[in-house]
CSV table of C-alpha atoms in Angstrom, one decimal:
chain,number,residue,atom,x,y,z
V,1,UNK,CA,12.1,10.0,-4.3
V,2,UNK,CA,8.3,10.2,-3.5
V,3,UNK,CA,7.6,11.2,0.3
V,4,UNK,CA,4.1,10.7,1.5
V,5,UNK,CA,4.1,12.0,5.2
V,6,UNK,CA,1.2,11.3,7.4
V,7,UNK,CA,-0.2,13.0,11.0
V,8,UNK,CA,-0.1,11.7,13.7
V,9,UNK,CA,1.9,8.7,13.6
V,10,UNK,CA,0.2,7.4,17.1
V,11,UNK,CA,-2.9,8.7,18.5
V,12,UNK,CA,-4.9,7.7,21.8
V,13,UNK,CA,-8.5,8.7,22.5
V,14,UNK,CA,-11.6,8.7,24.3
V,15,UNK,CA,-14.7,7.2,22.7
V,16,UNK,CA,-16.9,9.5,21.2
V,17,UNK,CA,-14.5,11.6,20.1
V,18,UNK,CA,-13.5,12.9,16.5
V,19,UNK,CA,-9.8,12.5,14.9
V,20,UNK,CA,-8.1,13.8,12.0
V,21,UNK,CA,-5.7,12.1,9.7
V,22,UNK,CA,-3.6,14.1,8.1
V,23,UNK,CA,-1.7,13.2,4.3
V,24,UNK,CA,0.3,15.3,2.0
V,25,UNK,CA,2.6,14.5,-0.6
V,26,UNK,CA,5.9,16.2,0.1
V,27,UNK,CA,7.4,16.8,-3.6
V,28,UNK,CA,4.6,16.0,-5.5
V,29,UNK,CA,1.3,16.6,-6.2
V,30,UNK,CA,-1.9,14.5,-6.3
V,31,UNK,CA,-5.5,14.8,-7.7
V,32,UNK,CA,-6.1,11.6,-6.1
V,33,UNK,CA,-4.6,10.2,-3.1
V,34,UNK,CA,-6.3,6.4,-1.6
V,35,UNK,CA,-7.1,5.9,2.4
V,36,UNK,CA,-6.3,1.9,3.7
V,37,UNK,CA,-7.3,0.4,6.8
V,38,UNK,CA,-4.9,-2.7,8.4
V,39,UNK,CA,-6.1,-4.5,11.5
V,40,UNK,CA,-4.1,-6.6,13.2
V,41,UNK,CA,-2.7,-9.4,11.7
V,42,UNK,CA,-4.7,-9.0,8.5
V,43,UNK,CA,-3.1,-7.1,4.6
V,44,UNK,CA,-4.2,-3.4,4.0
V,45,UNK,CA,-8.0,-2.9,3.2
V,46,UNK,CA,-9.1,0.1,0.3
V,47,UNK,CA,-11.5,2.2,2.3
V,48,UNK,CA,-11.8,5.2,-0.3
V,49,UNK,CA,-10.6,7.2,-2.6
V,50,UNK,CA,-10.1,11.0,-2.3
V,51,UNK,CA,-10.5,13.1,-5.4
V,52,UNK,CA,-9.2,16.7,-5.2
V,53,UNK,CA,-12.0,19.3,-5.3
V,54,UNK,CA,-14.7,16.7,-5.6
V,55,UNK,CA,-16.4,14.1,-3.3
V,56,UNK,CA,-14.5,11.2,-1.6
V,57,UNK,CA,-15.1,7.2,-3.8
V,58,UNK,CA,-16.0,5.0,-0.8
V,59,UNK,CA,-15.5,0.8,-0.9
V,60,UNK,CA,-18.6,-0.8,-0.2
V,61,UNK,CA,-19.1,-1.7,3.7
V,62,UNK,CA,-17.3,1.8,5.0
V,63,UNK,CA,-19.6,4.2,5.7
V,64,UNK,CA,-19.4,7.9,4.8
V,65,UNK,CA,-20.7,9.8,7.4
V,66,UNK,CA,-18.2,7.8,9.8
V,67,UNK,CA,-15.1,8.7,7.3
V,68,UNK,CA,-15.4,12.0,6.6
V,69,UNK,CA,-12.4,12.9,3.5
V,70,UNK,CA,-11.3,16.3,2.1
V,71,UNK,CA,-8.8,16.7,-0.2
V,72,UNK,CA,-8.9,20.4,-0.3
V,73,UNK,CA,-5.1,20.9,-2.0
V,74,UNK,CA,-3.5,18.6,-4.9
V,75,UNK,CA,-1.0,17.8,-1.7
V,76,UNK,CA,-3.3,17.4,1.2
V,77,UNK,CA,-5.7,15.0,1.9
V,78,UNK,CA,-7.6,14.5,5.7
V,79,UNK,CA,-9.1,11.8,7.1
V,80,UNK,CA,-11.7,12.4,10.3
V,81,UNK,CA,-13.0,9.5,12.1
V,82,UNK,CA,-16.3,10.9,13.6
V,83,UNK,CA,-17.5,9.6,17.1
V,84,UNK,CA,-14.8,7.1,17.1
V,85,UNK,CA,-15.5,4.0,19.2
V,86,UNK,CA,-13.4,1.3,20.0
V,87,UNK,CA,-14.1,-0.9,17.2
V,88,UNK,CA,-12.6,1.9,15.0
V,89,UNK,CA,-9.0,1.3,16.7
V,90,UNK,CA,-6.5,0.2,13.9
V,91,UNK,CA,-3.9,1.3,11.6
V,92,UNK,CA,-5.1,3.8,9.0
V,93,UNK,CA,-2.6,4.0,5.7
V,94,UNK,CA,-2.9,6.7,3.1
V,95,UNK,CA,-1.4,6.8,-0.7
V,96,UNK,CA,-0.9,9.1,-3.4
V,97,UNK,CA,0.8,8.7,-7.1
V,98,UNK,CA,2.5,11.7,-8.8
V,99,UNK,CA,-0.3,13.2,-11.0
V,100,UNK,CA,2.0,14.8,-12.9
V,101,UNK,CA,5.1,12.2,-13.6
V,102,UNK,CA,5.0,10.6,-16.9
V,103,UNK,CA,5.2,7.4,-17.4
V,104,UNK,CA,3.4,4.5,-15.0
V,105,UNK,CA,3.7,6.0,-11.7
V,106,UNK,CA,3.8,3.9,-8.5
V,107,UNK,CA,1.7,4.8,-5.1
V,108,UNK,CA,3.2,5.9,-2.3
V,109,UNK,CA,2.1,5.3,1.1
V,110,UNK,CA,2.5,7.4,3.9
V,111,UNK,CA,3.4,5.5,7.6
V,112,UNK,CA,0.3,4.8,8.4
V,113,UNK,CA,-1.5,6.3,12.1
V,114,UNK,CA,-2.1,4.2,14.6
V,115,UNK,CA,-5.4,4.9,15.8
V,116,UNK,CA,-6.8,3.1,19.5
V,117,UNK,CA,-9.7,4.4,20.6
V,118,UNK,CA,-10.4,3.7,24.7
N,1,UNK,CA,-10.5,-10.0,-4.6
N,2,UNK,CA,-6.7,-9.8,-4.8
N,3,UNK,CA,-5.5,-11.0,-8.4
N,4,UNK,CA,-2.6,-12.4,-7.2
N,5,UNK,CA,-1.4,-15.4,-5.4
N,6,UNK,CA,1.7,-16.3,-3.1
N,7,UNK,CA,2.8,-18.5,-0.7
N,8,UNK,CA,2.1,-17.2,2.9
N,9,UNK,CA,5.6,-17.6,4.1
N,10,UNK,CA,9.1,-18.0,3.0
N,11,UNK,CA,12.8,-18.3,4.5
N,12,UNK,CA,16.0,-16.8,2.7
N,13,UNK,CA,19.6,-17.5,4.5
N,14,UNK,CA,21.3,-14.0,5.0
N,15,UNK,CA,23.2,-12.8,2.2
N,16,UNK,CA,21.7,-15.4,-0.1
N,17,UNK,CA,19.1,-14.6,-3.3
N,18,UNK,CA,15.6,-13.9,-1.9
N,19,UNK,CA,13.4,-15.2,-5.1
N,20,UNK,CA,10.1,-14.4,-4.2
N,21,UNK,CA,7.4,-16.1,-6.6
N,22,UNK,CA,3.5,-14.4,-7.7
N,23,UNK,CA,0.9,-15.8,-9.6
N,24,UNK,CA,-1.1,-13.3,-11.5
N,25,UNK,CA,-2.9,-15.5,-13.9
N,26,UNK,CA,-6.4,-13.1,-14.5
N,27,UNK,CA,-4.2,-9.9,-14.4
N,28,UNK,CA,-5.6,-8.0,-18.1
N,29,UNK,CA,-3.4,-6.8,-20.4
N,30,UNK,CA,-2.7,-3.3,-19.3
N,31,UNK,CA,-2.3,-4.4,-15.7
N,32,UNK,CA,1.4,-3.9,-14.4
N,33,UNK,CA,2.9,-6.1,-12.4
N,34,UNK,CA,3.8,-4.0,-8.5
N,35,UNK,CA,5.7,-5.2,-5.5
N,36,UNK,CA,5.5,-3.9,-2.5
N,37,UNK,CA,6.9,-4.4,1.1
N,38,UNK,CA,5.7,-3.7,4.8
N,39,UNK,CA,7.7,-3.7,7.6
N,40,UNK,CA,5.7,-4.1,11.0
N,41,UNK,CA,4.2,-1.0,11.8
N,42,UNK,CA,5.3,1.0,8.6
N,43,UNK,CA,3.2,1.3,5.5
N,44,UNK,CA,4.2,-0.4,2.4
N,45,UNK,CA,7.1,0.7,1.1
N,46,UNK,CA,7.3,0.8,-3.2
N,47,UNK,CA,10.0,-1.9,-4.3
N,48,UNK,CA,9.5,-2.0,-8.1
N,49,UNK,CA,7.2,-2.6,-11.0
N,50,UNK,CA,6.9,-3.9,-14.7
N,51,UNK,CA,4.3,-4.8,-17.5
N,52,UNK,CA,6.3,-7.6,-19.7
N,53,UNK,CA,10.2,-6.6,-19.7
N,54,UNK,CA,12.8,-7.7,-17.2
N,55,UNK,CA,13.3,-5.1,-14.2
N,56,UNK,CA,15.9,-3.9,-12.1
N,57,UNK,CA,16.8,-1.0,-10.0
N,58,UNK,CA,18.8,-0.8,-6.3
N,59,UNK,CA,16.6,-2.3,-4.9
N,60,UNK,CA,15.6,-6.0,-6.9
N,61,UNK,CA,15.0,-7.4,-10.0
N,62,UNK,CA,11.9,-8.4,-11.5
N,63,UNK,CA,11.0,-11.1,-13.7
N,64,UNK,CA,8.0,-11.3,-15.6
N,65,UNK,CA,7.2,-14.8,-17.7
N,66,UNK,CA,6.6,-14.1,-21.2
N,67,UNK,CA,2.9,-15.4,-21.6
N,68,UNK,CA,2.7,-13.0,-17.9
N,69,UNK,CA,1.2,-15.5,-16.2
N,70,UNK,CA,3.4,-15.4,-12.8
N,71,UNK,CA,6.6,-12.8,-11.3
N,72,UNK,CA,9.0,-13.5,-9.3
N,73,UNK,CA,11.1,-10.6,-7.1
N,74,UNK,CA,14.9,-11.2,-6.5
N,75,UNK,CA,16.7,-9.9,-4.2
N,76,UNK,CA,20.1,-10.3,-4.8
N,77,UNK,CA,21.8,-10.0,-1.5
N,78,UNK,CA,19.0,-10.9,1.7
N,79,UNK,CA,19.7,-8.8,4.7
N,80,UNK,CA,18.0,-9.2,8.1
N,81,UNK,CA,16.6,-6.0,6.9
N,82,UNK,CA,14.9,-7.4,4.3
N,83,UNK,CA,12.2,-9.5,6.8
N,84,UNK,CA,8.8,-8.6,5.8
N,85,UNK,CA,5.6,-8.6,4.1
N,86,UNK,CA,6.1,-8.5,0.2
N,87,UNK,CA,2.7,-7.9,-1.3
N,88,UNK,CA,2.7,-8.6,-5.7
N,89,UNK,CA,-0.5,-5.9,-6.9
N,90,UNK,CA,-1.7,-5.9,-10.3
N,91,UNK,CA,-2.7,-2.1,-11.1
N,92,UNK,CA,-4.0,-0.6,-14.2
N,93,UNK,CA,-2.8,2.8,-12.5
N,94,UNK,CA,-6.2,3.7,-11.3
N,95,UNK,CA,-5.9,2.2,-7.6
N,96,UNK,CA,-9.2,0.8,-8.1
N,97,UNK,CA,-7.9,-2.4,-8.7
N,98,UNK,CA,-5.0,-2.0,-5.8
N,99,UNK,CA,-5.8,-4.7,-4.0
N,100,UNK,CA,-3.5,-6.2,-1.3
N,101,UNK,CA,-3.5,-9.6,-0.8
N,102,UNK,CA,-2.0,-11.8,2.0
N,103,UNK,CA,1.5,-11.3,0.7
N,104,UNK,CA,4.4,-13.5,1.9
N,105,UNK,CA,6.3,-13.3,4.6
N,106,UNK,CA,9.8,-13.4,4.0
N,107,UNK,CA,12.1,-14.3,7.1
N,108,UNK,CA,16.0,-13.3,6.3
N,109,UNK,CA,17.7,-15.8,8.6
N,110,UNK,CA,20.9,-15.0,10.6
């Protein structure tokens, strides 16, 4: 089936620092692949949408310049959370559907990062 | 908003029918019917989808009300393996519209 792998699965930083989310699509490809964001306790939140070879959709409230996307392959998609601070600790989920499979294709989701930021 | 409605929590006996029940009144048309499930600290994991017919694969079965209206997910055979989130998504195949809601949580008791 589908495989979405994500990198890093856990990650620990200083504030003020930058980190990169990693997503590809295993045995697929994907002109479009969706980043989520999960706090504690709460269901999945759409934070953008990341368009291969084009700029990044972004749900209203997350800011741009603070979630910087590039989907630079139709398997890779990154994720860099600039100047992280604490507030931006949580789970960040990414998902991609097979461009190319007929039919109604479901998304897959990659296991998520863990992101805490100290 | 999430389209969808279900109850926050639910209990299934091991090795018993989970039936797992979503509203999805406003869903348009062209809007499939998606479950999904979470297991802590995973991402959601793709269980199975339909727009009107009767599904099954290895995993559940999926039955969808004629006028649409409401879902419910079976599975067949609860294992403890089966405790988690299960999240009913209405998608046009965009992901614009991919909204998770609070899901329910399902509790496969021993």
């Amino acid at each position: 089936g589908a495989v979405v792998s994500q990198h890093p699965s856990w990650v620990i930083c200083k504030s003020g620092t930058s980190v990169k989310i990693e997503c590809r699509s295993l045995d697929f490809q994907a002109t479009t692949m969706f980043w989520y964001r999960q706090f504690p306790k709460q269901s999945l939140m759409l934070m953008a949408t990341s368009n291969e070879g084009s700029k990044a959709t972004y749900e209203q409230g997350v800011e741009k310049d603070k979630f910087l996307i590039n989907h630079a392959s139709l398997t890779l998609s990154t994720l860099t959370v600039t100047s992280a601070h604490p507030e931006d600790s949580s789970f960040y989920i990414c998902s991609a559907r097979d461009s190319g499979g007929a039919g109604h294709q479901p998304q897959h989701f990659g296991d998520g990062t863990r992101l805490s930021i100290l | 908003d999430a389209k969808t409605t279900q109850p926050p929590s639910m209990d299934c006996a091991e090795g018993r029918a989970a039936n797992l029940p979503c509203n999805h009144s406003t869903i348009s048309g062209n809007e499939y019917v998606y479950w999904y499930r979470q297991i802590h600290s995973q991402g959601p994991q793709y269980i199975i989808h339909g727009l009107k017919n009767n599904e099954t694969n290895e995993m559940a079965s999926l039955i969808i009300t004629e006028d649409r209206k409401s879902s419910t997910l079976i599975l067949p055979h609860a294992t403890l393996r089966d405790t988690a989130v299960y999240y009913c998504i209405g998608d046009d195949n965009y992901g614009q519209n991919f909204v998770f809601g609070p899901g329910t949580r399902l509790s496969v008791l021993p």
